Tab-separated table of C-alpha atoms and ligand atoms in Angstrom:
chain	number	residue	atom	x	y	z
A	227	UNK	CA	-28.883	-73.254	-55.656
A	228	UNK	CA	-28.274	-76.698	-56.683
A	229	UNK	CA	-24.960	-78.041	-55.776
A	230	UNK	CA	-23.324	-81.097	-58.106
A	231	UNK	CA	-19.821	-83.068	-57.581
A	232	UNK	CA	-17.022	-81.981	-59.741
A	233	UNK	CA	-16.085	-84.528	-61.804
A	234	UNK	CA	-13.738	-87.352	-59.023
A	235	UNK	CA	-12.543	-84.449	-57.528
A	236	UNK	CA	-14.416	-85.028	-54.471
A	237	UNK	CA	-15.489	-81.390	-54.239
A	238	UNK	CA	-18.690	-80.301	-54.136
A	239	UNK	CA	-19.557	-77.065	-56.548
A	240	UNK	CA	-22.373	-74.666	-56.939
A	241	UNK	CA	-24.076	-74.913	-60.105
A	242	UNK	CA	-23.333	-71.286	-60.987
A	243	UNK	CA	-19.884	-69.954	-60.137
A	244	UNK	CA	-18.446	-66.510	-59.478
A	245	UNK	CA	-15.510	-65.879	-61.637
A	246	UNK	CA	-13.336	-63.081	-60.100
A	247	UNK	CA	-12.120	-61.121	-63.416
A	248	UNK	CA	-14.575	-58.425	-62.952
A	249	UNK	CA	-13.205	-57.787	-59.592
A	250	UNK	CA	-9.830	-56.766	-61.255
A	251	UNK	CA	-11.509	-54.170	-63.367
A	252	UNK	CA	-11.395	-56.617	-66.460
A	253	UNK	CA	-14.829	-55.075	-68.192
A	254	UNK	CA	-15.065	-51.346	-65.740
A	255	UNK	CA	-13.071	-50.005	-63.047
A	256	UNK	CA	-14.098	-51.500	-59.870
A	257	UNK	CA	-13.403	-50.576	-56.162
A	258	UNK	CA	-12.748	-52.839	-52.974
A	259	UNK	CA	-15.814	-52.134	-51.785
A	260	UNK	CA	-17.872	-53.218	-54.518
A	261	UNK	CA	-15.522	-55.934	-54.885
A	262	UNK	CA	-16.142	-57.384	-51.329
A	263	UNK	CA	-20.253	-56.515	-51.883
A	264	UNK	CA	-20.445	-58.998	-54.531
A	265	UNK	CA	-18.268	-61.609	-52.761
A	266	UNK	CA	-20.294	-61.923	-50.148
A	267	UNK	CA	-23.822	-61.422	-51.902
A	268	UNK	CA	-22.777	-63.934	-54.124
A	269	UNK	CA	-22.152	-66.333	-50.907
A	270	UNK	CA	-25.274	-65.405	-49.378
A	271	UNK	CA	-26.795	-66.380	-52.136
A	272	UNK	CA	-25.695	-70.095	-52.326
A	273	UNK	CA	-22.704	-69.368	-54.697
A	274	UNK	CA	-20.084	-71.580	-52.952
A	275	UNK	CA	-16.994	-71.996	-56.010
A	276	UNK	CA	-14.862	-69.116	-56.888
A	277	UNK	CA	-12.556	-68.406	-59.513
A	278	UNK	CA	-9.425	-66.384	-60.018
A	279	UNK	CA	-6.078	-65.781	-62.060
A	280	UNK	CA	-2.901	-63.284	-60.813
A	281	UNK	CA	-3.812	-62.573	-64.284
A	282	UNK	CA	-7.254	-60.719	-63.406
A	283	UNK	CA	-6.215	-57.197	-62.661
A	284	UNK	CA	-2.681	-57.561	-62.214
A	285	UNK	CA	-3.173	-59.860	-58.714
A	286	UNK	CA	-6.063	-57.537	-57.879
A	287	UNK	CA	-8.731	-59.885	-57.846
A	288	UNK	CA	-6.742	-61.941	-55.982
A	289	UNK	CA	-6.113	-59.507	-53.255
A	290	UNK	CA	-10.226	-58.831	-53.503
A	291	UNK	CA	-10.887	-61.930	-53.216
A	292	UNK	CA	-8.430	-63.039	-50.890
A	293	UNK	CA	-9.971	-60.253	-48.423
A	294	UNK	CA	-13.621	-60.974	-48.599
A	295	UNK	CA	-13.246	-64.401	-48.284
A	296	UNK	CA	-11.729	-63.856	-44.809
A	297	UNK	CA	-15.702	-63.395	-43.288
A	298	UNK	CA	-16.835	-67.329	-44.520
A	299	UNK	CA	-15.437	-70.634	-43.060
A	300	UNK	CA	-12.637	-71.367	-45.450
A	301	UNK	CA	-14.327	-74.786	-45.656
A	302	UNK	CA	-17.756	-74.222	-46.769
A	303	UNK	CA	-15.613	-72.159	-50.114
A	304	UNK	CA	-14.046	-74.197	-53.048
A	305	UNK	CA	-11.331	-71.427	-54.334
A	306	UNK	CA	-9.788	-71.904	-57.916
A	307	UNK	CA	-6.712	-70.087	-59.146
A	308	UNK	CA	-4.188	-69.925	-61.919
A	309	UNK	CA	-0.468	-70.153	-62.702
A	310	UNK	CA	1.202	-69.178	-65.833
A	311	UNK	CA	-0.492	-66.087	-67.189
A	312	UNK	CA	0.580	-63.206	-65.501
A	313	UNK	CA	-0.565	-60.166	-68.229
A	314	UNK	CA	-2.270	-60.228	-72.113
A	315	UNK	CA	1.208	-61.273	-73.398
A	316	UNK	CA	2.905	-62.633	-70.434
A	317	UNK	CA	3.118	-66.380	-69.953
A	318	UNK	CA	5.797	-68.860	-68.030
A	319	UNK	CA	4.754	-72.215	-67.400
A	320	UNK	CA	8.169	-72.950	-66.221
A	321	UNK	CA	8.445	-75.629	-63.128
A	322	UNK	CA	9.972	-72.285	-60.614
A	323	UNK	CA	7.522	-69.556	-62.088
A	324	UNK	CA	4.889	-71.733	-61.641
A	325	UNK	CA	5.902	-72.995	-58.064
A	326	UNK	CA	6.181	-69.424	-56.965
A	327	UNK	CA	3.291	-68.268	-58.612
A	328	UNK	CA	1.256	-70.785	-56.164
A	329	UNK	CA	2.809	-69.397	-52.983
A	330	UNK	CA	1.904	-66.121	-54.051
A	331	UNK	CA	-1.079	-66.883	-54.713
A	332	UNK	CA	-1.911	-68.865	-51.484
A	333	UNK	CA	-0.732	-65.391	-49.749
A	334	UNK	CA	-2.965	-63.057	-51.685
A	335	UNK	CA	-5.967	-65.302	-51.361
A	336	UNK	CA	-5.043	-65.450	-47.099
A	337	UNK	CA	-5.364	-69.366	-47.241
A	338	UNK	CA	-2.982	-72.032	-46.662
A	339	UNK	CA	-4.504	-74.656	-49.505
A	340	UNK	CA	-5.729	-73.531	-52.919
A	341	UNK	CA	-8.640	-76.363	-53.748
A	342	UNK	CA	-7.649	-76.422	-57.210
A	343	UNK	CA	-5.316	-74.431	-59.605
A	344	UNK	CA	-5.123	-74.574	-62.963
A	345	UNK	CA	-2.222	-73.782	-65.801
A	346	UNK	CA	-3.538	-70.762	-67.261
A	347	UNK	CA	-4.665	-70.610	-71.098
A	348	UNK	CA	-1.939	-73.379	-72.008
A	349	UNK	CA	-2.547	-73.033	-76.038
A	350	UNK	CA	0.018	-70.079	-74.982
A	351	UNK	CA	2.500	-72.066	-73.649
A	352	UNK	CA	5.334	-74.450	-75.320
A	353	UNK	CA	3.450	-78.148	-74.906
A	354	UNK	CA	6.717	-79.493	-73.623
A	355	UNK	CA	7.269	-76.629	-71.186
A	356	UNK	CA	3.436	-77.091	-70.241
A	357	UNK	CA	3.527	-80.589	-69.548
A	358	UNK	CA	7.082	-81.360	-68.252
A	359	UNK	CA	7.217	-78.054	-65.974
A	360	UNK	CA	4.214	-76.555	-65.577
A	361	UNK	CA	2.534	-79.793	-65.155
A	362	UNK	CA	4.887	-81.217	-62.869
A	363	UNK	CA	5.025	-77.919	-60.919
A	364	UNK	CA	1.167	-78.569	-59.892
A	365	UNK	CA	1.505	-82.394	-59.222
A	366	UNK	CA	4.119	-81.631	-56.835
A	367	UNK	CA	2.132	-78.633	-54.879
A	368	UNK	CA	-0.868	-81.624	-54.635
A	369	UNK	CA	1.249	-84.127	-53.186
A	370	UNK	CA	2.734	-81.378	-50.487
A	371	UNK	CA	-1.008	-80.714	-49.767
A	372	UNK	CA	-0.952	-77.103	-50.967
A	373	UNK	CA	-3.066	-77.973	-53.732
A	374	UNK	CA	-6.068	-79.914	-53.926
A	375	UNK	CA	-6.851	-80.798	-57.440
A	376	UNK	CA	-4.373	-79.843	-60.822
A	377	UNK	CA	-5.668	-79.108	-64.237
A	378	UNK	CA	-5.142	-76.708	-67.028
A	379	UNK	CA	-7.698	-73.741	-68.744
A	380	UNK	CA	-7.533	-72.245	-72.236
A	381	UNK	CA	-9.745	-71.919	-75.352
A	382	UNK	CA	-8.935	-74.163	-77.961
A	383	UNK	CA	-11.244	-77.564	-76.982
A	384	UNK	CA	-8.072	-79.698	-79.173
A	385	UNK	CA	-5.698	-78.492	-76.996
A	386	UNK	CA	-7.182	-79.388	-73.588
A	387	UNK	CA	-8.336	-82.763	-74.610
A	388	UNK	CA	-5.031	-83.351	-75.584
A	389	UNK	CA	-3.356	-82.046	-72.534
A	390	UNK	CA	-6.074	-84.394	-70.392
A	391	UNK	CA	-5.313	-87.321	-72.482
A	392	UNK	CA	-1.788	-86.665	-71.703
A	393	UNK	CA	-1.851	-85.447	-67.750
A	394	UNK	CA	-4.965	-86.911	-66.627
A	395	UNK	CA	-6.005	-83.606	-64.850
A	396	UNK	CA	-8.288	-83.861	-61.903
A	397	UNK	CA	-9.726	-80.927	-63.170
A	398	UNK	CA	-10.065	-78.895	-66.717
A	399	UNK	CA	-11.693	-75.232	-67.345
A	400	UNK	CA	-13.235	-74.513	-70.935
A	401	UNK	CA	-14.315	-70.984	-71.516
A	402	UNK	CA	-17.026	-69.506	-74.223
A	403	UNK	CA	-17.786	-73.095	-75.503
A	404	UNK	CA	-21.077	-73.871	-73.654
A	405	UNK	CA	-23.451	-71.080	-74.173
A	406	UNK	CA	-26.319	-69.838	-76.665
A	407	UNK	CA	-23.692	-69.308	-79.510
A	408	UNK	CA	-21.523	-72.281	-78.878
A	409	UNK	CA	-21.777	-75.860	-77.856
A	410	UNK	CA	-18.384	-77.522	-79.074
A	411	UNK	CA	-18.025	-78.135	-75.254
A	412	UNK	CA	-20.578	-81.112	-75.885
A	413	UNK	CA	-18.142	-82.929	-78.400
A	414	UNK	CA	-15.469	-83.062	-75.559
A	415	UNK	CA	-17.131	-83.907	-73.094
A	416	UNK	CA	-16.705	-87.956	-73.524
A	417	UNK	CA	-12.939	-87.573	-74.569
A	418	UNK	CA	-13.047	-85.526	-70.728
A	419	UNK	CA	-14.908	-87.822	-69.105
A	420	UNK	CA	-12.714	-91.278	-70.153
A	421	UNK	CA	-10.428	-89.437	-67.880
A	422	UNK	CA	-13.176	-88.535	-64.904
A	423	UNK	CA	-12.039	-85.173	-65.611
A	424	UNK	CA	-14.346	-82.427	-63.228
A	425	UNK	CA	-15.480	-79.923	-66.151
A	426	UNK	CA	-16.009	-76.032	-65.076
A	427	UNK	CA	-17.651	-74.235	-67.866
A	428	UNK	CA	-16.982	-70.425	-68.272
A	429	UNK	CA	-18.365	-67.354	-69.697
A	430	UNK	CA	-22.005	-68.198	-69.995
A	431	UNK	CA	-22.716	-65.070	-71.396
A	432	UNK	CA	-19.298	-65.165	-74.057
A	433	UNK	CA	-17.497	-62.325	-72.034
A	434	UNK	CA	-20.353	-60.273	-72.345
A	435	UNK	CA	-21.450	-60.710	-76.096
A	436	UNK	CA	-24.812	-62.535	-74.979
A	437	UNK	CA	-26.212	-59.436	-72.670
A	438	UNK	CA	-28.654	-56.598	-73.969
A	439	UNK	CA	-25.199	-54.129	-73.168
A	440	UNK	CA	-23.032	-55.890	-75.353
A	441	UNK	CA	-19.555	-57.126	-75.295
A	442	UNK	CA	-16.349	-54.515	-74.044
A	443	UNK	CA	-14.049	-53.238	-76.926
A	444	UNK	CA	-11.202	-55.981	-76.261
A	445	UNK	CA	-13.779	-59.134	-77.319
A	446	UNK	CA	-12.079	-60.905	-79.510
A	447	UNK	CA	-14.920	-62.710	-81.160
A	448	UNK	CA	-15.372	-62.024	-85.287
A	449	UNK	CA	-17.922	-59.291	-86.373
A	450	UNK	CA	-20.437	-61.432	-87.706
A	451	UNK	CA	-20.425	-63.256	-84.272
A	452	UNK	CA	-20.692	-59.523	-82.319
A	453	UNK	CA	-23.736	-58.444	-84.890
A	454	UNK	CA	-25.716	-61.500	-84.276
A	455	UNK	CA	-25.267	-61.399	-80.345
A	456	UNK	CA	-26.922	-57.593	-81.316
A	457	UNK	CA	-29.253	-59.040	-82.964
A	458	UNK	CA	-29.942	-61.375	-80.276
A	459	UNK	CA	-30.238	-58.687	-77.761
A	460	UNK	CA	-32.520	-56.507	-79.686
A	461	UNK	CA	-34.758	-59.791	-80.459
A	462	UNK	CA	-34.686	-60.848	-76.815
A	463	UNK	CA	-35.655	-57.232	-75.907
A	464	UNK	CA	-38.434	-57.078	-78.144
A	465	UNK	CA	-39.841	-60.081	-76.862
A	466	UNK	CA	-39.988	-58.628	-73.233
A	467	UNK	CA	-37.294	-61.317	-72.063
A	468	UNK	CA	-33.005	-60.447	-70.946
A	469	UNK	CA	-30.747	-62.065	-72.902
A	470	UNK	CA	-28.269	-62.780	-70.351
A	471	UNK	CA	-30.895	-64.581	-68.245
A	472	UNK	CA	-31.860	-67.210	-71.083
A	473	UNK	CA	-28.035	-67.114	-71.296
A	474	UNK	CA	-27.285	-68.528	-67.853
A	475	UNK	CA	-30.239	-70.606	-67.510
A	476	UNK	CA	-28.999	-72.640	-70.700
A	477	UNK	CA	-25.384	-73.080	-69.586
A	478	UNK	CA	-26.623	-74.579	-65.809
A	479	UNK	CA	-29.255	-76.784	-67.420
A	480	UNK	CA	-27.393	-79.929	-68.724
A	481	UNK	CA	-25.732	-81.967	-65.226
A	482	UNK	CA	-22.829	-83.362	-67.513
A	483	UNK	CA	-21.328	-80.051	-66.755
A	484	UNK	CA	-21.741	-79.417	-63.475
A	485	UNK	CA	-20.834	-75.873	-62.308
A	486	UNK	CA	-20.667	-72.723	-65.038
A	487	UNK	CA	-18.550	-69.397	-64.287
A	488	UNK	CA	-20.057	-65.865	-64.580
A	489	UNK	CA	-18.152	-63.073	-63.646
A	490	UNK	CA	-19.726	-59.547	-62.666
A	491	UNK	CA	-18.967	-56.608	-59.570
A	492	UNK	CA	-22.629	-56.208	-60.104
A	493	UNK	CA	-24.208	-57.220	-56.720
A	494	UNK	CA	-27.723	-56.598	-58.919
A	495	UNK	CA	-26.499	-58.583	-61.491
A	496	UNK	CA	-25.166	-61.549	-59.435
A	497	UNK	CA	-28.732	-61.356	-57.631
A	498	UNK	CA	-30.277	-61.715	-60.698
A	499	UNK	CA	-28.293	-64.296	-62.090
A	500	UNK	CA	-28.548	-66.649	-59.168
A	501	UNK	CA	-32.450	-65.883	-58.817
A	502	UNK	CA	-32.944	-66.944	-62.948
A	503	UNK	CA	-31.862	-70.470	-62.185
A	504	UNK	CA	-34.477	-71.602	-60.406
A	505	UNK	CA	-36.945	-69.799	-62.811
A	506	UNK	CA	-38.889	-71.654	-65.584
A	507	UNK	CA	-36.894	-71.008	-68.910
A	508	UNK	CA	-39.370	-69.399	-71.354
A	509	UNK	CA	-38.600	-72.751	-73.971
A	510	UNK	CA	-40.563	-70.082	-77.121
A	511	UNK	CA	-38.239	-67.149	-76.338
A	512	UNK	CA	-35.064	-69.615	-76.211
A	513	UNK	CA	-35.739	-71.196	-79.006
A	514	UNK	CA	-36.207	-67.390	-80.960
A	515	UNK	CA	-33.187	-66.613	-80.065
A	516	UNK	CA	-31.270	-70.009	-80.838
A	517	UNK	CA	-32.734	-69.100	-84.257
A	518	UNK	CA	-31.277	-65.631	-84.959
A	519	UNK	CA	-28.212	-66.747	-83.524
A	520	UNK	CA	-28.010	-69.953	-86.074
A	521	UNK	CA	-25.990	-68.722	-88.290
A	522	UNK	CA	-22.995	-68.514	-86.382
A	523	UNK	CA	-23.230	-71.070	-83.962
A	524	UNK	CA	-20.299	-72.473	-82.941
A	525	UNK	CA	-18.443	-69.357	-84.574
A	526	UNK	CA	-15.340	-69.052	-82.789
A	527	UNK	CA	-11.869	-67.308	-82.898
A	528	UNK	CA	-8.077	-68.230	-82.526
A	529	UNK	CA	-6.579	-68.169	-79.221
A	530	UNK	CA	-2.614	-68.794	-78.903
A	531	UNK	CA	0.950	-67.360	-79.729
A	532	UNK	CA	1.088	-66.039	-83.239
A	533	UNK	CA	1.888	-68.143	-85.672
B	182	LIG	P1	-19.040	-63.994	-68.611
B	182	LIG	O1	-19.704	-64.762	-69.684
B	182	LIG	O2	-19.258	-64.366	-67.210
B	182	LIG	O3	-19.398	-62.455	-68.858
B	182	LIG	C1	-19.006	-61.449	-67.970
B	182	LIG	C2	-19.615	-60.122	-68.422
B	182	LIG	O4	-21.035	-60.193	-68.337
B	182	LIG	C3	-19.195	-58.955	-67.548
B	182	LIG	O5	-19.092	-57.795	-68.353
B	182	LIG	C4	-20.364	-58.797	-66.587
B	182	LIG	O6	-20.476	-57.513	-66.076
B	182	LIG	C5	-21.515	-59.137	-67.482
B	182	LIG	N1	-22.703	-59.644	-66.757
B	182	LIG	C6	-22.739	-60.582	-65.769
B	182	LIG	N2	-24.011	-60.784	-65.377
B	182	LIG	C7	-24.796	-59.962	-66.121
B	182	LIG	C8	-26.199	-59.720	-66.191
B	182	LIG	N3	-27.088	-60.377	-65.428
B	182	LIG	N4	-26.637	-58.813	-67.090
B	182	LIG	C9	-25.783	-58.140	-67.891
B	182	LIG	N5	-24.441	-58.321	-67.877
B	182	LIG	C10	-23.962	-59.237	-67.003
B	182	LIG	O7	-17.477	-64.044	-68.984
B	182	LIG	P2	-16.117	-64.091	-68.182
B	182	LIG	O8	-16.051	-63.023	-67.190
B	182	LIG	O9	-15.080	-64.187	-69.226
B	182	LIG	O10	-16.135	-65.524	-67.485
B	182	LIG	C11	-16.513	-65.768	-66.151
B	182	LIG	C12	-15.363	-66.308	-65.341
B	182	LIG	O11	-14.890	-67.547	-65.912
B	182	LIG	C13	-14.114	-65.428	-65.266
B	182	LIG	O12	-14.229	-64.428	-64.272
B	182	LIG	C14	-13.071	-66.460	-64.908
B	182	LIG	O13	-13.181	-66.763	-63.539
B	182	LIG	C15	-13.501	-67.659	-65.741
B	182	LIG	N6	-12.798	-67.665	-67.060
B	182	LIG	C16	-11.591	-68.283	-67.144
B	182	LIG	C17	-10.902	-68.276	-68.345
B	182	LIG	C18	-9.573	-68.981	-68.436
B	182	LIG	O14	-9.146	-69.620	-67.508
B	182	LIG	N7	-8.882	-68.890	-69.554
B	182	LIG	C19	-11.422	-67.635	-69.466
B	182	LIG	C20	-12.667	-67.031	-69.346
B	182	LIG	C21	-13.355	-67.064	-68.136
């Protein structure tokens, strides 16, 4: 496992992240004990960053979390969480939600500092509510030590690079925008950077769409988008190669961004995920696929409050 700084932070991150939404039943129901299995393969593995949300299962992946952590040195871990998402429609990035949500959080997770947290998909949230509250909520939890590093996650690439302009995060999450289907991440990346911004990358495999299984029923990417990740799958397939594992190694590759999320309760899947990274990437069957997908890279969809 190669391990990269994050950004000015002055944490250290695995290249390859676990994200902790599978462990709150986000894409199958999933029980403790699997849960902890994959914590701790994943840490045996080299797999030092973790990410999760009260969001992910209702504060189950927290709890999961929180628990298997308990068997590594707190230290050798860097932990990301979330405030202001607390269900599919449920935001509050008020300055007392937000507050609480972090001492909740620091409960559930059994720590007594969080080394980042970030506002939860903010494109949901009020800007002024996001930036005067939320915002404000975090800065204060870093100066009282409970934090580590502040930033803000979400979808829409405008939106972030605006709040970063604006905050000057330590730290911003970008999700589905670095991966086979998608590079937009790329554009951003010097409007991050003027700020020394530490970039985490998520969703290497686009919630699922860029595996031979396919996406769950919730994805909310566009049908032509979901038929040409099929098509992807079925072409990777027939050319003896896993989709998921070109996925992976193309989102780790590029040191600009240096750690990438993927989320699974698989312990076989995490094994295998770790284990492609320091593979050769087959450059014939990435290309192949970088050509079916073509026509609809960079294919996205709208995130936010309705309009
Ligand atoms: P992902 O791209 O990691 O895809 C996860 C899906 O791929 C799951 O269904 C998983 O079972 C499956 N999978 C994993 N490895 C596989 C393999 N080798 N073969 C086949 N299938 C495999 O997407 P994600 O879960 O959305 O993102 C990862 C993490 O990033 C999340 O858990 C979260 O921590 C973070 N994230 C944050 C935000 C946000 O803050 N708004 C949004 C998205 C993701």
């Amino acid at each position: 496992m190669e391990y990269r700084p994050l950004g000015t932070t002055g944490l250290e991150v695995s290249a390859l992240g676990l994200g902790a939404s599978a462990l709150g039943s986000m894409f199958r129901p999933v029980s403790d004990d699997e849960a902890a299995e994959v914590v701790h393969a994943a840490y045996d593995s080299g797999i030092t960053y973790f990410d999760v949300s009260p969001y992910y299962g209702g504060t189950v992946a927290e709890s999961r979390l929180g628990s298997a952590l308990t068997a590594v040195p707190r230290r050798s871990v860097v932990i990301s969480t979330k405030a202001g998402r607390y269900g599919e429609n449920l935001f509050d990035f008020s300055r007392t939600r937000v507050t609480q949500s972090i001492e909740e959080s620091l409960q559930r997770l059994r720590t007594d500092y969080l080394d980042i947290v970030f506002l939860h998909d903010i494109e949901f949230g009020h800007p002024s509510q996001v930036l005067e509250e939320g915002w404000r909520a975090l800065v204060d939890a870093r100066t009282a030590g409970k934090i580590r590093c502040a930033g803000a996650s979400g979808l829409p690439l405008d939106v972030l690079t605006r709040f970063a302009a604006a905050a000057q995060p330590d730290v911003i999450l970008s999700y589905c925008h670095y991966c086979l289907n998608d590079t937009t991440l790329l554009d951003a990346v010097p409007r991050l950077m003027a700020g020394r911004v530490g970039l985490v990358n998520a969703s290497p495999l686009a919630m699922g769409l860029l595996t031979q299984n396919g996406p769950p029923e919730w994805h909310p990417a566009p049908a032509q988008l979901k038929e040409q990740a099929a098509a992807a799958a079925r072409w990777a397939e027939c050319h003896g190669v896993d989709l998921a594992d070109l996925a992976l190694q193309f989102a780790t590759r590029r040191p600009e961004i240096p750690t990438t999320l993927v989320s699974t309760a698989n312990a076989a899947h995490l094994a295998r995920n770790v284990r492609v990274l320091a593979e050769a990437v087959d450059e014939t069957a990435l290309a192949g696929v970088l050509e079916v997908l073509a026509p609809v890279m960079n294919l996205t969809w709208a995130s936010g409050p309705p309009t």
